[in-house]
XYZ file of C-alpha atoms in Angstrom:
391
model
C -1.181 71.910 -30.058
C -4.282 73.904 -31.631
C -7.228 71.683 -31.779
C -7.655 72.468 -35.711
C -4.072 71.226 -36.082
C -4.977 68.055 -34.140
C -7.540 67.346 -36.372
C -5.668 67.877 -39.387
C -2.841 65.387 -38.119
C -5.715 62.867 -37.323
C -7.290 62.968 -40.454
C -3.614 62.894 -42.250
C -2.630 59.554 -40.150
C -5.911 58.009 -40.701
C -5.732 58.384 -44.702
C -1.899 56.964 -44.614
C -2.827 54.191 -42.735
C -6.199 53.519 -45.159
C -4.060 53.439 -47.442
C -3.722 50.318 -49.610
C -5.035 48.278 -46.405
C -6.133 44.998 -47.789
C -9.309 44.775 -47.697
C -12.297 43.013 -49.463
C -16.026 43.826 -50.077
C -18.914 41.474 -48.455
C -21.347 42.002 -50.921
C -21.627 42.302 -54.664
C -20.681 45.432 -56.744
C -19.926 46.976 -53.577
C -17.243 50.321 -53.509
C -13.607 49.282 -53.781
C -11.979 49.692 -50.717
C -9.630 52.686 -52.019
C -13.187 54.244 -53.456
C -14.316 54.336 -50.240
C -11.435 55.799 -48.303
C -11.856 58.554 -50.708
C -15.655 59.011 -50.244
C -15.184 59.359 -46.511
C -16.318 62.925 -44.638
C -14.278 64.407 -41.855
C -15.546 67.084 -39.166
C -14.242 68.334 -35.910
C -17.203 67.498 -33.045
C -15.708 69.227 -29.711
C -12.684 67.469 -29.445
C -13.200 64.172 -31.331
C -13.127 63.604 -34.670
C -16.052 62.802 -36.777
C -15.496 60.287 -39.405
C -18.820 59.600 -41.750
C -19.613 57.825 -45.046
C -22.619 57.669 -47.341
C -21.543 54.525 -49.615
C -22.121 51.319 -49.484
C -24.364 51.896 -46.851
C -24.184 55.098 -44.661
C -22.120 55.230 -41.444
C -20.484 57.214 -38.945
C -18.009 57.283 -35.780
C -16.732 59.617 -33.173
C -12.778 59.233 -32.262
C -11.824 61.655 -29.336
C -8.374 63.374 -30.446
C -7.180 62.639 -26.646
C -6.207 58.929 -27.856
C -3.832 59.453 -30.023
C -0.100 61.345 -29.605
C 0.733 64.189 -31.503
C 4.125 65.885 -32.223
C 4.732 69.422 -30.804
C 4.935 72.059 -32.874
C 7.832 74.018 -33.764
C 11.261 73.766 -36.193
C 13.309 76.272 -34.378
C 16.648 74.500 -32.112
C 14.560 74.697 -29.110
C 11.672 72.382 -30.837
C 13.874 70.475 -32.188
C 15.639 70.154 -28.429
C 12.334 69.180 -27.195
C 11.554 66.274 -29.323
C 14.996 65.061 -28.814
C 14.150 64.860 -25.700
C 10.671 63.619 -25.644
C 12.070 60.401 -27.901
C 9.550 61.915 -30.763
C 12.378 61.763 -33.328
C 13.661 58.322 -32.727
C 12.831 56.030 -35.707
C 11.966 53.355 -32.520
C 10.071 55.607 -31.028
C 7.344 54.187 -29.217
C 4.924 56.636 -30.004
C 5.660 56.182 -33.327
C 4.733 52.763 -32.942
C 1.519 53.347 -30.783
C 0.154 55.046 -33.316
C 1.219 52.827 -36.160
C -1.370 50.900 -34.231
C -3.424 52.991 -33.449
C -4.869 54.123 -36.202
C -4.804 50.708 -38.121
C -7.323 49.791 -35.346
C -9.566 52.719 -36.221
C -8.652 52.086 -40.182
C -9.950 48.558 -38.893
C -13.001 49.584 -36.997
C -14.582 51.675 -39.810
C -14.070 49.489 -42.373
C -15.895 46.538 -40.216
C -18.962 49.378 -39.827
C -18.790 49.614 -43.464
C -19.172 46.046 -44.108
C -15.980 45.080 -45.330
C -13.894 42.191 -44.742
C -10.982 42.760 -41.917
C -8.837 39.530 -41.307
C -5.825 40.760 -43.237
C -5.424 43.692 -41.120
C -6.632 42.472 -38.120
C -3.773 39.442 -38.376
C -1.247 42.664 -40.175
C -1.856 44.705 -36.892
C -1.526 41.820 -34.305
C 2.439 40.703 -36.394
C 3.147 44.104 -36.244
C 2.374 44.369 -32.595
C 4.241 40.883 -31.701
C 7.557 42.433 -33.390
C 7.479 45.475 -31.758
C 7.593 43.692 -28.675
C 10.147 41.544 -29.667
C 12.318 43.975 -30.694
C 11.761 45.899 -27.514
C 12.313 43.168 -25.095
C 15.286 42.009 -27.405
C 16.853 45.444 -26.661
C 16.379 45.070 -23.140
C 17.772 41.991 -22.591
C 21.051 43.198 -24.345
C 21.449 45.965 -21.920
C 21.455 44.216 -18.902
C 23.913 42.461 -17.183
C 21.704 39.522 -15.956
C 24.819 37.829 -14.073
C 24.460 40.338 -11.596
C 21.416 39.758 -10.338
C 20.565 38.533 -7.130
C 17.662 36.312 -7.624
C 16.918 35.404 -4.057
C 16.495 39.069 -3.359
C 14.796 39.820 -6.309
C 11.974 37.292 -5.051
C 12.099 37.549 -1.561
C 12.888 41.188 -0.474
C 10.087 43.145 1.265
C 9.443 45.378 -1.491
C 8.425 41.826 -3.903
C 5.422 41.219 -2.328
C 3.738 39.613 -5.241
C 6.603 37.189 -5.220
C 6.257 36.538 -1.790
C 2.590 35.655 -1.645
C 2.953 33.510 -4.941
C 5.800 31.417 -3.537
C 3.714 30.960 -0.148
C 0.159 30.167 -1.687
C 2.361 27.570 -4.306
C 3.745 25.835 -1.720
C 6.164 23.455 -1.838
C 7.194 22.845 -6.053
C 9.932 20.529 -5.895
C 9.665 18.325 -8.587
C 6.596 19.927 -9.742
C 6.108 21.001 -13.949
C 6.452 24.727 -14.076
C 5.578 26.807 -17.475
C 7.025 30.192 -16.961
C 5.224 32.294 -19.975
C 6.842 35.689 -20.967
C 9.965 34.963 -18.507
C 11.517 37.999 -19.136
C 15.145 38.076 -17.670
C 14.991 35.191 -15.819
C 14.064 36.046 -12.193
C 11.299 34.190 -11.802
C 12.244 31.011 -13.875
C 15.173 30.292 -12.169
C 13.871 31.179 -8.465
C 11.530 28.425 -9.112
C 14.159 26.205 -10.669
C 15.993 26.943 -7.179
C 13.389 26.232 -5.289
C 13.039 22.725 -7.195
C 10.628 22.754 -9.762
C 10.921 21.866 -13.401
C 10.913 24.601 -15.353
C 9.905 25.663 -18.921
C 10.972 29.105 -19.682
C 9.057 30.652 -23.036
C 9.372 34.011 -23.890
C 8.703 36.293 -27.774
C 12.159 37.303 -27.435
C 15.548 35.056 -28.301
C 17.288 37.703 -26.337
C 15.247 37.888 -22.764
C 15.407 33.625 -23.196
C 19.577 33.609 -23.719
C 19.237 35.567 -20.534
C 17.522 33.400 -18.674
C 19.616 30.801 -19.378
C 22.840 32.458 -18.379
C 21.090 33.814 -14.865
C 20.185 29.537 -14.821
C 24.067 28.632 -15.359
C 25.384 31.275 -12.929
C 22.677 30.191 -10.075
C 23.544 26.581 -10.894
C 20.111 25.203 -12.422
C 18.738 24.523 -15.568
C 15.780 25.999 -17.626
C 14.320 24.755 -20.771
C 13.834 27.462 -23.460
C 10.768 27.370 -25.588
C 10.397 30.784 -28.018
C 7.229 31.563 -28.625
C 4.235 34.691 -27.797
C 1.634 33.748 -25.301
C -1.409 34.153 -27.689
C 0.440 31.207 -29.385
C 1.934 29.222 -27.607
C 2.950 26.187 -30.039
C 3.407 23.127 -28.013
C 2.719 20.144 -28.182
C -0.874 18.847 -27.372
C 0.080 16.788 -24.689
C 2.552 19.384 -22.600
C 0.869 19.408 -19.131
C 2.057 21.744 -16.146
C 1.550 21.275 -12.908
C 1.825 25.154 -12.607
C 1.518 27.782 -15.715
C 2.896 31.215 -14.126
C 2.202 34.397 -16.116
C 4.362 37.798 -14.146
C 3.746 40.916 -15.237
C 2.527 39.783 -18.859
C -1.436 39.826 -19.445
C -1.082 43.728 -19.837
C 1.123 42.982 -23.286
C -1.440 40.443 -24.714
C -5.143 39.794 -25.758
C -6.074 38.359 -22.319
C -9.048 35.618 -22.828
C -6.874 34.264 -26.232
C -4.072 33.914 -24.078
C -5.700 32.257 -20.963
C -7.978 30.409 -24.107
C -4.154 28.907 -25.313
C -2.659 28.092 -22.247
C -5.372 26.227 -19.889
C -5.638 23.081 -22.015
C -1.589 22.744 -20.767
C -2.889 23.141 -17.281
C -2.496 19.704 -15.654
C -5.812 18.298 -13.923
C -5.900 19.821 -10.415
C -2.753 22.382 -11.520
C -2.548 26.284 -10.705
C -2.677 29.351 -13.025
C -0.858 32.054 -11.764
C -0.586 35.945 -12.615
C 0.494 39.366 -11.367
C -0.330 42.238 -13.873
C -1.311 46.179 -12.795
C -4.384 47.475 -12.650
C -5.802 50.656 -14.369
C -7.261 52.780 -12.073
C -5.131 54.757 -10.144
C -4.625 58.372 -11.090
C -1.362 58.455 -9.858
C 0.064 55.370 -11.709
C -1.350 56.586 -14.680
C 0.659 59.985 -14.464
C 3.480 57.716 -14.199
C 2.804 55.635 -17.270
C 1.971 58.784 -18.957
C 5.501 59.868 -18.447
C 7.784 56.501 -18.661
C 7.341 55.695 -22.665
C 10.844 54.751 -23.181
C 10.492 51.847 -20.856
C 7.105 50.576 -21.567
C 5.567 49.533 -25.182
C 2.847 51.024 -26.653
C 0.237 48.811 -26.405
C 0.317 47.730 -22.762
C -3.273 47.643 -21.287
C -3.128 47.387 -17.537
C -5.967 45.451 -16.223
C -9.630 46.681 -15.937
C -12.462 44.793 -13.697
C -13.790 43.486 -16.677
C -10.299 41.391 -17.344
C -10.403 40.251 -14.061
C -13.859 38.824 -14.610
C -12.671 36.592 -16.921
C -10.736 34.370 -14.739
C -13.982 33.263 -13.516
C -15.239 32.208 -16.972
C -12.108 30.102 -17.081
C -11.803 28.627 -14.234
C -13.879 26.880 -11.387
C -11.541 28.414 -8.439
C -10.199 32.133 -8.917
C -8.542 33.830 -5.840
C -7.413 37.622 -5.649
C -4.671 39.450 -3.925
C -3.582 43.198 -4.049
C -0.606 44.973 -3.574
C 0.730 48.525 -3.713
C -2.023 50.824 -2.152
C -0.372 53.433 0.840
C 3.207 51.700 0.117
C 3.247 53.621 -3.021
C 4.619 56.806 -1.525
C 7.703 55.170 -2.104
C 7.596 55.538 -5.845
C 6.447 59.153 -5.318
C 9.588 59.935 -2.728
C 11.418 58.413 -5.570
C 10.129 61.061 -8.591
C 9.616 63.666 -6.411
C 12.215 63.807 -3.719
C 15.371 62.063 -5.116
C 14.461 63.493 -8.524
C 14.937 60.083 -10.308
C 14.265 59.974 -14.667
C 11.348 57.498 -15.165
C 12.690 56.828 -18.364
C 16.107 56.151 -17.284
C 15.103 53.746 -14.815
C 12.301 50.931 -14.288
C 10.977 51.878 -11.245
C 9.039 48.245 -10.868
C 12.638 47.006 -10.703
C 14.777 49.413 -9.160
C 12.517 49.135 -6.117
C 13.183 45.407 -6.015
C 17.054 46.077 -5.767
C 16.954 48.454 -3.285
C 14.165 46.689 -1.535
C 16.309 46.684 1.702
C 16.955 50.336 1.565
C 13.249 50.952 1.561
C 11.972 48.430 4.553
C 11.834 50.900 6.974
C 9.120 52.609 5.529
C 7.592 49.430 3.319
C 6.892 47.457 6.149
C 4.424 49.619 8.296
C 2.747 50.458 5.209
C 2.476 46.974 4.316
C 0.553 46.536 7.052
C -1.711 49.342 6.758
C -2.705 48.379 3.511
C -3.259 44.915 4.348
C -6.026 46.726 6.893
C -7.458 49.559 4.692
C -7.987 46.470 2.215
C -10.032 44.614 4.380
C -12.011 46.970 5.996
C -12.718 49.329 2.741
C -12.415 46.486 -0.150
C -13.356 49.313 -3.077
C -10.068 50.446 -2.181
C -8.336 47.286 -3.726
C -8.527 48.248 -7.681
C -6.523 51.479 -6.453
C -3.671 48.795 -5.850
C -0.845 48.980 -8.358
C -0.952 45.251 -8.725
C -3.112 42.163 -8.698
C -2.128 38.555 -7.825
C -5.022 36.102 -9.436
C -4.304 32.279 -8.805
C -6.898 29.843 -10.478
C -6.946 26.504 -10.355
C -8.561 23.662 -12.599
């Protein structure tokens, strides 16, 4: 797309989402907030955006256009063809909804630089963000078949290697109070529920916690449901875990607010545990660049910085990482069996078929497990981290 067109579009979603935003002057007989939006100067700077104001008090930013997603260009059959195909013209698009956010949180930012008042928004943007993942994960859980699922394997097959080292490191959890936040389908909750423990499953989504408690009644155990996001958790004051488990969720949420909600239900002595990705890796990023349909749009993988927050939180914080050489496997998978990203989750498809891959997980297993001890820089080029803290 021409840069000058990309600029135009920016400008265009900006001004949509400005306006009518609810927001509130500081100081006295300062501009109305629609006064302002209409006083505000746009120029293209090299690939960013400029965005600069005189009144109340004079201001400026710098957006780079790379940030947001644009639509291609084009109305003939073929175009059309190719947004089809790309998702772009799917009312639940998630691109659509990324930059729904998006630019809210630069219609956000430059009002706060301004000096106005942002809390409407700011609490607008974060419901907006909670349904979309609600809806999303409520769509997933009616497309799968969660009977079918092998939970055993799903937890203990080569190729679940965060699994593995969580279920080790917790030891034995029979009897023990287990909060399983963002559950998901089930896999986890009722693995530990096997295993002994008693287990609270909470999830956003009505639909991913129905699930979970038909994979409980097919395996034979029990789970109690509790809806709710993990920013928010809503219980009661005195509900104390012996172990608060978090899989694959910190990338969906605001990371210190959720560890900030859930360590006062941390029993004395008890065990915070999480697996989440990690940002770095060129290659994984390609990847996540490529699978929209199966990811939402405001997933943040985890940065150094996050992981440095643990150790605010917490007086113990240990680190594990997986996923380093052993991620060939998800390149032979692209790239040699010429599998759709968007058609499958690769994160779980490689779980199910674990035992089809252990010939060639298992020696790189082990080569990782060496290249990460002898060159430890190497470790935030993992695809995952496992952080266990205790209190």
């Amino acid at each position: 797309m021409a840069k000058k067109i990309k600029f135009e579009s920016f400008k265009y979603r900006f001004l949509i989402a400005a306006q009518g935003a609810p927001f509130s002057s500081d100081r006295a007989n300062q501009l109305g907030w629609n006064d302002f939006v209409r006083g505000i100067e746009f120029g293209y700077e090299k690939g960013a955006v400029g965005i600069a104001w005189q009144r109340p008090n004079p201001g400026c930013m710098t957006i780079s256009l790379d940030e947001a997603r644009f639509y291609f260009r084009g109305d003939s059959e073929k175009d059309a063809a190719r947004q089809r195909d790309s998702g772009l013209m799917d009312a639940e698009d998630p691109i659509k909804l990324q930059n729904g956010i998006y630019f809210k949180e630069i219609v956000m930012r430059v009002a706060e630089s301004a000096g106005y008042k942002t809390k409407d928004i700011v609490q607008t943007v974060h419901d907006e963000r909670i349904q979309n993942e609600r809806e999303f994960h409520d769509a997933w859980a009616d497309s799968e078949d969660v009977e079918k699922i092998d939970v055993r394997a799903s937890n203990e097959v080569c190729t679940a290697p965060e699994m593995r080292y969580i279920t080790q490191r917790l030891g034995n959890i029979k009897g023990k109070r287990l909060l399983d936040v963002g559950c998901g389908l089930g896999e986890a909750s009722v693995y530990f529920a096997i295993l002994g423990a008693d287990v609270t499953s909470s999830d956003l989504s009505q639909g991913m916690l129905d699930a979970t408690t038909r994979l409980a009644q097919a395996n034979g155990v029990n789970v109690k449901q509790h809806v709710a996001s993990a920013e928010n958790m809503q219980l009661s004051p005195d509900a104390k875990f012996d172990i608060i488990y978090a899989g694959n969720l910190l990338h969906h949420v605001d990371i210190e607010e959720t560890i900030t909600r859930i360590k006062p239900h941390l029993a004395a002595g008890g065990m915070f545990v999480t697996w989440d990705p990690l940002a770095y890796n060129p290659a994984i990023n390609v990847y996540r660049s490529m699978a929209t349909d199966v990811r939402t749009p405001d997933e943040h993988p985890l940065m150094w910085s996050d992981i440095k927050l643990f150790h605010k939180h917490f007086g113990t914080v240990e680190t594990r990482y997986f996923w380093f050489t052993t991620l060939i496997i998800f390149v032979i998978m692209a790239l040699a069996q010429r599998r759709n990203p968007n058609e499958e989750r690769f994160w779980k498809v490689i779980v199910q078929e674990g035992n089809k891959w252990g010939w060639l997980y298992r020696p790189l297993e082990s080569l990782d497990r060496l290249l990460l001890a002898v060159f430890p820089p190497l470790r935030l080029l993992c695809w995952n981290v496992v952080i266990v803290c205790t209190k």
